[in-house]
Short mmCIF file of C-alpha atoms in Angstrom, two decimals:
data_model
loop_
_atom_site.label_atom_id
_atom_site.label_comp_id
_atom_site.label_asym_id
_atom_site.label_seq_id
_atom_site.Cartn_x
_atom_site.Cartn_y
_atom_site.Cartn_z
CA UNK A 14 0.00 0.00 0.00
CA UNK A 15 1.22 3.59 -0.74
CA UNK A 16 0.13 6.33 1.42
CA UNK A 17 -0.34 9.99 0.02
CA UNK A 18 -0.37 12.48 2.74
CA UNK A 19 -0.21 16.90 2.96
CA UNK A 20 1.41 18.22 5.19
CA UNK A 21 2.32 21.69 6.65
CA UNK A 22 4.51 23.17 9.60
CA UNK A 23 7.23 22.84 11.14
CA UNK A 24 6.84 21.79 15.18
CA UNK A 25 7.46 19.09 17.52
CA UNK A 26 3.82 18.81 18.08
CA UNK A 27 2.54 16.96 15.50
CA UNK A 28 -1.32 16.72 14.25
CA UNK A 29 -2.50 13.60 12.38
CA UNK A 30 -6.04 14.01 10.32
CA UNK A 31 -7.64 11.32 9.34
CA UNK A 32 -10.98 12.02 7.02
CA UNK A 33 -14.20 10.85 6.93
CA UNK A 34 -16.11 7.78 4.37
CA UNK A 35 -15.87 9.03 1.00
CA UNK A 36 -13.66 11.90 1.96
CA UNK A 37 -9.74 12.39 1.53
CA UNK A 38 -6.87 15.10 2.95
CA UNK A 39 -8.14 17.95 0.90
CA UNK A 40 -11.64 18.20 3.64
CA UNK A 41 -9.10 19.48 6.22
CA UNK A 42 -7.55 22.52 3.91
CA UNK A 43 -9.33 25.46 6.21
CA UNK A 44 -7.81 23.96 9.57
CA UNK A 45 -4.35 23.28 8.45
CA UNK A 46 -4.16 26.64 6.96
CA UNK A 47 -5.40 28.41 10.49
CA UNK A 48 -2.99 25.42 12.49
CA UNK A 49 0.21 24.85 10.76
CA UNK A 50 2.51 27.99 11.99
CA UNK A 51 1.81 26.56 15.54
CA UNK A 52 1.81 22.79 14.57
CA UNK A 53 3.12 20.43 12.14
CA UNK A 54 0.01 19.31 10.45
CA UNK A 55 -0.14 16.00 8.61
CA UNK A 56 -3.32 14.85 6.54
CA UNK A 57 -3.06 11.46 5.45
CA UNK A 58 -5.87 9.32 2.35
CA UNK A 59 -6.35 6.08 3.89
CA UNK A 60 -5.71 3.04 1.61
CA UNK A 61 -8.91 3.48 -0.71
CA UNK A 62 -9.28 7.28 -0.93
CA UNK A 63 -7.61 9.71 -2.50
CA UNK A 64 -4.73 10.15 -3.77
CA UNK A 65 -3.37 6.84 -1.82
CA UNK A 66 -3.40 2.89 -3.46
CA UNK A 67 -6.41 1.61 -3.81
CA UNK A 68 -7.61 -2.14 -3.84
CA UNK A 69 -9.67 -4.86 -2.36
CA UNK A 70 -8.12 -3.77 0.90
CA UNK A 71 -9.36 -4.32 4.38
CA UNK A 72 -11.44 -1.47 5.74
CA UNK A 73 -12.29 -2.82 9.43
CA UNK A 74 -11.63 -0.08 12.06
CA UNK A 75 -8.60 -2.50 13.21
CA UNK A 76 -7.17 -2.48 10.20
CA UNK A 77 -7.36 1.76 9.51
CA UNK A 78 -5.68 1.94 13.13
CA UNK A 79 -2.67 -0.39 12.15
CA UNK A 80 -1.98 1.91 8.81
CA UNK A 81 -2.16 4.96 10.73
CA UNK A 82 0.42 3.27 13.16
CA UNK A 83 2.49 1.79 10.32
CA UNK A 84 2.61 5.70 8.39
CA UNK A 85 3.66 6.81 12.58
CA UNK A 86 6.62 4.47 12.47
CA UNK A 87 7.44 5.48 8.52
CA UNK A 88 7.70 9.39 9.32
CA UNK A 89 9.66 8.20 12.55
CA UNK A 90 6.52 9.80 14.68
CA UNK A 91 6.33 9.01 18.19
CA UNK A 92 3.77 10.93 19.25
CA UNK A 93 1.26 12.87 18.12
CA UNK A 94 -2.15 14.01 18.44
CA UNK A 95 -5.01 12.46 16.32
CA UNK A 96 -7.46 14.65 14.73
CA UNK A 97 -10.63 12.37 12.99
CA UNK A 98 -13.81 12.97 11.09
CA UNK A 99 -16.68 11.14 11.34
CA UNK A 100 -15.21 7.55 10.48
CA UNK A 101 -11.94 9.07 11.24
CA UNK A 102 -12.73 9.38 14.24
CA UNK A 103 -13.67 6.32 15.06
CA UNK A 104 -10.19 4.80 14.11
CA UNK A 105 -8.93 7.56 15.96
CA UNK A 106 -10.56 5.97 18.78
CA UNK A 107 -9.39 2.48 17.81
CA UNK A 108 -5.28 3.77 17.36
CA UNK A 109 -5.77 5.34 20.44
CA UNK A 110 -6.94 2.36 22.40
CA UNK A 111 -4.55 0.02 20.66
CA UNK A 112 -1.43 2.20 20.66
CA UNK A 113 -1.95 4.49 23.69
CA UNK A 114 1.52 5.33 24.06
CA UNK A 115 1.58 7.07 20.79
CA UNK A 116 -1.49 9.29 21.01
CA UNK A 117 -0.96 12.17 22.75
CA UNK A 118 -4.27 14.18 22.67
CA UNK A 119 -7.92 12.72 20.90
CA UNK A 120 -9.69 15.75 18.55
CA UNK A 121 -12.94 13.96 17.43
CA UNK A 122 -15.03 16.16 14.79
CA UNK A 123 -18.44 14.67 14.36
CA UNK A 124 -16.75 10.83 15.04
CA UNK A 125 -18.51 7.88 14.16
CA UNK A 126 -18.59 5.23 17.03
CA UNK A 127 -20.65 7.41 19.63
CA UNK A 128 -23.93 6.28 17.95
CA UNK A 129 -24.91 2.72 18.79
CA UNK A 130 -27.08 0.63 16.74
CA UNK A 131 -28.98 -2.60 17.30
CA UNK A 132 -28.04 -6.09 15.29
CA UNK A 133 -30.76 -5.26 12.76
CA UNK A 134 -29.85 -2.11 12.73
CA UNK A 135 -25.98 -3.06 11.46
CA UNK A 136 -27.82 -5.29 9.56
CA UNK A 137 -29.85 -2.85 7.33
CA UNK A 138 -26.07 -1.01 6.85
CA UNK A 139 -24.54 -3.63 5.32
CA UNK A 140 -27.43 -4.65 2.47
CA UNK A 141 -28.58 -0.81 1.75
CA UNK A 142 -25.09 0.04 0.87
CA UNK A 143 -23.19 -2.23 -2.07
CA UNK A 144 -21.04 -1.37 -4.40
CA UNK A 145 -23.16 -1.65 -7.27
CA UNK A 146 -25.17 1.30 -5.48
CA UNK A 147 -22.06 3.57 -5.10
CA UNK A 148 -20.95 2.90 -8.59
CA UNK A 149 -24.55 4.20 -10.03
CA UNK A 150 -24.99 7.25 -7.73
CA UNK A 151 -26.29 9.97 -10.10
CA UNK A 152 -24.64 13.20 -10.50
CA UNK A 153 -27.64 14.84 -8.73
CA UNK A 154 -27.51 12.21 -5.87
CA UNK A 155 -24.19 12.91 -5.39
CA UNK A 156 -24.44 16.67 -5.28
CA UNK A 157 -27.86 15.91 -2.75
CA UNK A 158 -25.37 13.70 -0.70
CA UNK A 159 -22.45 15.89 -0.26
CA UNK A 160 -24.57 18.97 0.47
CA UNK A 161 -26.13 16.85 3.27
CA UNK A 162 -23.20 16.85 4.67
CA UNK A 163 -23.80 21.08 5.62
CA UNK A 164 -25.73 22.95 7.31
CA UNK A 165 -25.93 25.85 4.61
CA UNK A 166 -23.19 24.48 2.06
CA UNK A 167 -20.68 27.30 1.65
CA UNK A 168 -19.89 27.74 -1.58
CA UNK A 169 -15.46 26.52 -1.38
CA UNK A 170 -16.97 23.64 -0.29
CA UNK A 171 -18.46 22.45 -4.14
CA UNK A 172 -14.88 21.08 -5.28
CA UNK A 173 -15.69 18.21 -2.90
CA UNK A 174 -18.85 17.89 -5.42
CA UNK A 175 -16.30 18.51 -8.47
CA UNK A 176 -14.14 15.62 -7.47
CA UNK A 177 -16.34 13.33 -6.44
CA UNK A 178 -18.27 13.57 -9.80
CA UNK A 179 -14.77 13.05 -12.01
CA UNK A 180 -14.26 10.30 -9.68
CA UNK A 181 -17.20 8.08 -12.12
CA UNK A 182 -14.59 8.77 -15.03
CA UNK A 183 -11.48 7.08 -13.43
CA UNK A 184 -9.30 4.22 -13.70
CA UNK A 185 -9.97 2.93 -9.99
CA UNK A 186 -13.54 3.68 -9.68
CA UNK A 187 -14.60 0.37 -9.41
CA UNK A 188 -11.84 0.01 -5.98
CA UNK A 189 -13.23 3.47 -4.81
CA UNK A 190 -17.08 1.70 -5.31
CA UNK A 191 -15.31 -1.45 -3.18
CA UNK A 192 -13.98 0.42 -0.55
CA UNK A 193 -17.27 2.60 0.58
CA UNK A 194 -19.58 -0.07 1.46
CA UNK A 195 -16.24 -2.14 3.53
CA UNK A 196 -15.44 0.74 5.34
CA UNK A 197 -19.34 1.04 6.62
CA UNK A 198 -19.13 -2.77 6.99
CA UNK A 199 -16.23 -1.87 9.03
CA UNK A 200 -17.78 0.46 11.29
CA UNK A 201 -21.01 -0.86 12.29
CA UNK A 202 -18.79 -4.58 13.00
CA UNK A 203 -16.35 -3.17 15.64
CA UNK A 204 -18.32 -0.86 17.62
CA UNK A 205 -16.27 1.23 19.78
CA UNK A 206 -18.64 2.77 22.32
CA UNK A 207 -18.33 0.36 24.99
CA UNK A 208 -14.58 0.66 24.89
CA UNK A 209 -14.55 4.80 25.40
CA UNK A 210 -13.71 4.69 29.10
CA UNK A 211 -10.93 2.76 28.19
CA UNK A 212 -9.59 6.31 26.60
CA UNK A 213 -6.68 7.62 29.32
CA UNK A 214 -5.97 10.49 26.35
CA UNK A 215 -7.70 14.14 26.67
CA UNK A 216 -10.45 14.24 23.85
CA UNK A 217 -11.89 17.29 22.59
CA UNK A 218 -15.36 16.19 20.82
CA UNK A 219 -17.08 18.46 18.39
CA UNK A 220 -20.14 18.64 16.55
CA UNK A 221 -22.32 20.88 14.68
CA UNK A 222 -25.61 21.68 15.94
CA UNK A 223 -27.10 20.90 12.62
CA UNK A 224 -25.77 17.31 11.96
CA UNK A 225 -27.61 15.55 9.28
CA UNK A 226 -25.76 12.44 9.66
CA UNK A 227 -25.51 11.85 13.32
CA UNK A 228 -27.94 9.97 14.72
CA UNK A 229 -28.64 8.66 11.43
CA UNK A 230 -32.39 9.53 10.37
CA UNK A 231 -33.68 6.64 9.19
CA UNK A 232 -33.09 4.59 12.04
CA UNK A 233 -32.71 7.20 15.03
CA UNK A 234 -35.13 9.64 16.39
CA UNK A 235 -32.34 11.65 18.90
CA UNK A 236 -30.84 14.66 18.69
CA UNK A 237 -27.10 15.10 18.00
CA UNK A 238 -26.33 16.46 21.15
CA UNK A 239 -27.93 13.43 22.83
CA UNK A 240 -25.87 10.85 21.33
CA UNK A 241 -23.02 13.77 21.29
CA UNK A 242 -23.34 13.89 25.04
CA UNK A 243 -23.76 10.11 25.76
CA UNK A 244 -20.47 9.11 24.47
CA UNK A 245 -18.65 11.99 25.42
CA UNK A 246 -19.60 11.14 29.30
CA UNK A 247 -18.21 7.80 29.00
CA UNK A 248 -14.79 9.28 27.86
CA UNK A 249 -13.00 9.68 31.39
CA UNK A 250 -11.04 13.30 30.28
CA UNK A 251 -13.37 14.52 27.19
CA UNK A 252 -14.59 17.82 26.49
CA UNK A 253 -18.03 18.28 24.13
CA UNK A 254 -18.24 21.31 21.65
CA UNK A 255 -21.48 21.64 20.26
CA UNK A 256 -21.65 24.66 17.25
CA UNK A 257 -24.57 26.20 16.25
CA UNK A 258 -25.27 26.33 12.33
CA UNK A 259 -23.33 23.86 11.40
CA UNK A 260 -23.81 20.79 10.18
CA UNK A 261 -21.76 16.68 9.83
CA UNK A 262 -18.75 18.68 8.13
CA UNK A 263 -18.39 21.35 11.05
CA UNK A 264 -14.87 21.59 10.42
CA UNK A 265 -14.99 23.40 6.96
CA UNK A 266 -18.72 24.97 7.43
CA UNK A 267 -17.44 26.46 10.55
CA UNK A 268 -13.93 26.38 10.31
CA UNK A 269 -12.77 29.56 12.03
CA UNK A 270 -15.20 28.09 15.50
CA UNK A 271 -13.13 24.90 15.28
CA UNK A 272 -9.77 25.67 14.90
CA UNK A 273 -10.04 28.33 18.00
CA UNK A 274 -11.49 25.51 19.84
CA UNK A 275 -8.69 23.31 18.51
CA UNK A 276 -6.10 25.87 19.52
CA UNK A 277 -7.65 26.23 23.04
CA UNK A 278 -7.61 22.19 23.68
CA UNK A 279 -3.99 22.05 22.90
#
């Protein structure tokens, strides 16, 4: 596997992003920008995603916590502070339970994991989404699904749109069309929740208000900041952020809000 990665700054404290499903380094452009003089700021694309290898790779939660531990060791890391969307941050949770002593500080942005869901539940993730169905996402489905993703969609966010859209043209589409439903597979299979006091690492959690995604509508009739405020109480040294206006991608809707908050944590 070949890892692409960004990265900005020059510092001993180092910041590790690690995107969300169907996202890649670009989503984190507006916090790097506002972080890197103070930090060194490294955004990775897991195996799958963007500009990295893709193939019929493993996408459990496990196995996204041993690459970001095995790209650690390659840039001679030894410690550093995660920063994960959405399913980012759920293997943010996972390196940081499996390789404690290499996580400094947890920055969870609308993470995946604080949700639970039922058997059935997982159940109905695994056979709505297949590849077949990612593959054959129209170009106005995929415009209705990023801009889900926002409260009010601010307009330097529609190169996420852009990209995705080429994306249907490429070589590795079919990979990209693999790797979507596996990763989901992978998240609703190791659920992390009941592991969270198991967390020894201070963990700043955000969310926006407005989050379309979290609790997931179709099966959930709670607010964000319920589920927000469940997990975050089982985390024994956490810290919940709730922003108003915003919605799943807080971190680019509301980007100034989040990397002062960022900046404050650490």
């Amino acid at each position: 596997k070949s890892i692409a990665y960004m990265e900005e700054g020059n510092s001993s404290q180092i910041l590790v992003f690690i995107h969300g499903l169907g996202s890649y380094a670009p989503a984190w452009k507006k916090n790097i920008a506002a972080l890197k003089d103070n930090y060194r700021c490294i955004a990775l694309d897991l195996p799958g995603y963007g500009r990295s290898s893709k193939g019929k790779y493993k996408a459990s939660m496990t196995a996204y916590a041993e690459v970001v531990n095995a790209f650690l060791d390659q840039l001679k890391i030894e410690k550093a502070t995660l920063v994960g969307h959405s399913m980012g941050g759920q293997i943010s949770i996972m390196t940081a339970l499996a390789y404690p002593e290499k996580i400094q500080k947890l920055v969870l942005v609308a993470p995946a994991g604080l949700e639970t869901f039922t058997p059935g539940e997982k159940e109905w993730f695994r056979e709505v989404l297949t590849p077949t169905a990612v593959r054959l996402t129209s170009v106005d489905q995929i415009k209705a699904n990023i801009a889900w993703n926002f409260h009010d969609m601010p307009d330097d966010a529609f190169f996420m749109i852009k990209d995705r859209i080429a994306m249907r043209n490429a070589d590795d589409f079919n990979a990209y069309c693999y790797i979507i439903p596996e990763s989901v597979k992978g998240m609703v299979d190791e659920p992390v929740f009941k592991f969270l006091p198991r967390l020894a690492q201070p963990t700043l959690v955000i969310f926006g208000e407005n989050d379309n995604l979290i609790p997931n509508r179709f099966l959930h009739g709670k607010t964000t900041e319920s589920v927000a405020q469940k997990g975050v109480e089982q985390i024994p040294n956490a810290t919940l952020k709730m922003i108003p206006r915003a919605g799943h991608f807080v971190q680019f809707e509301k980007a100034d809000v989040v990397n002062q908050a960022m900046k404050d944590f650490l």
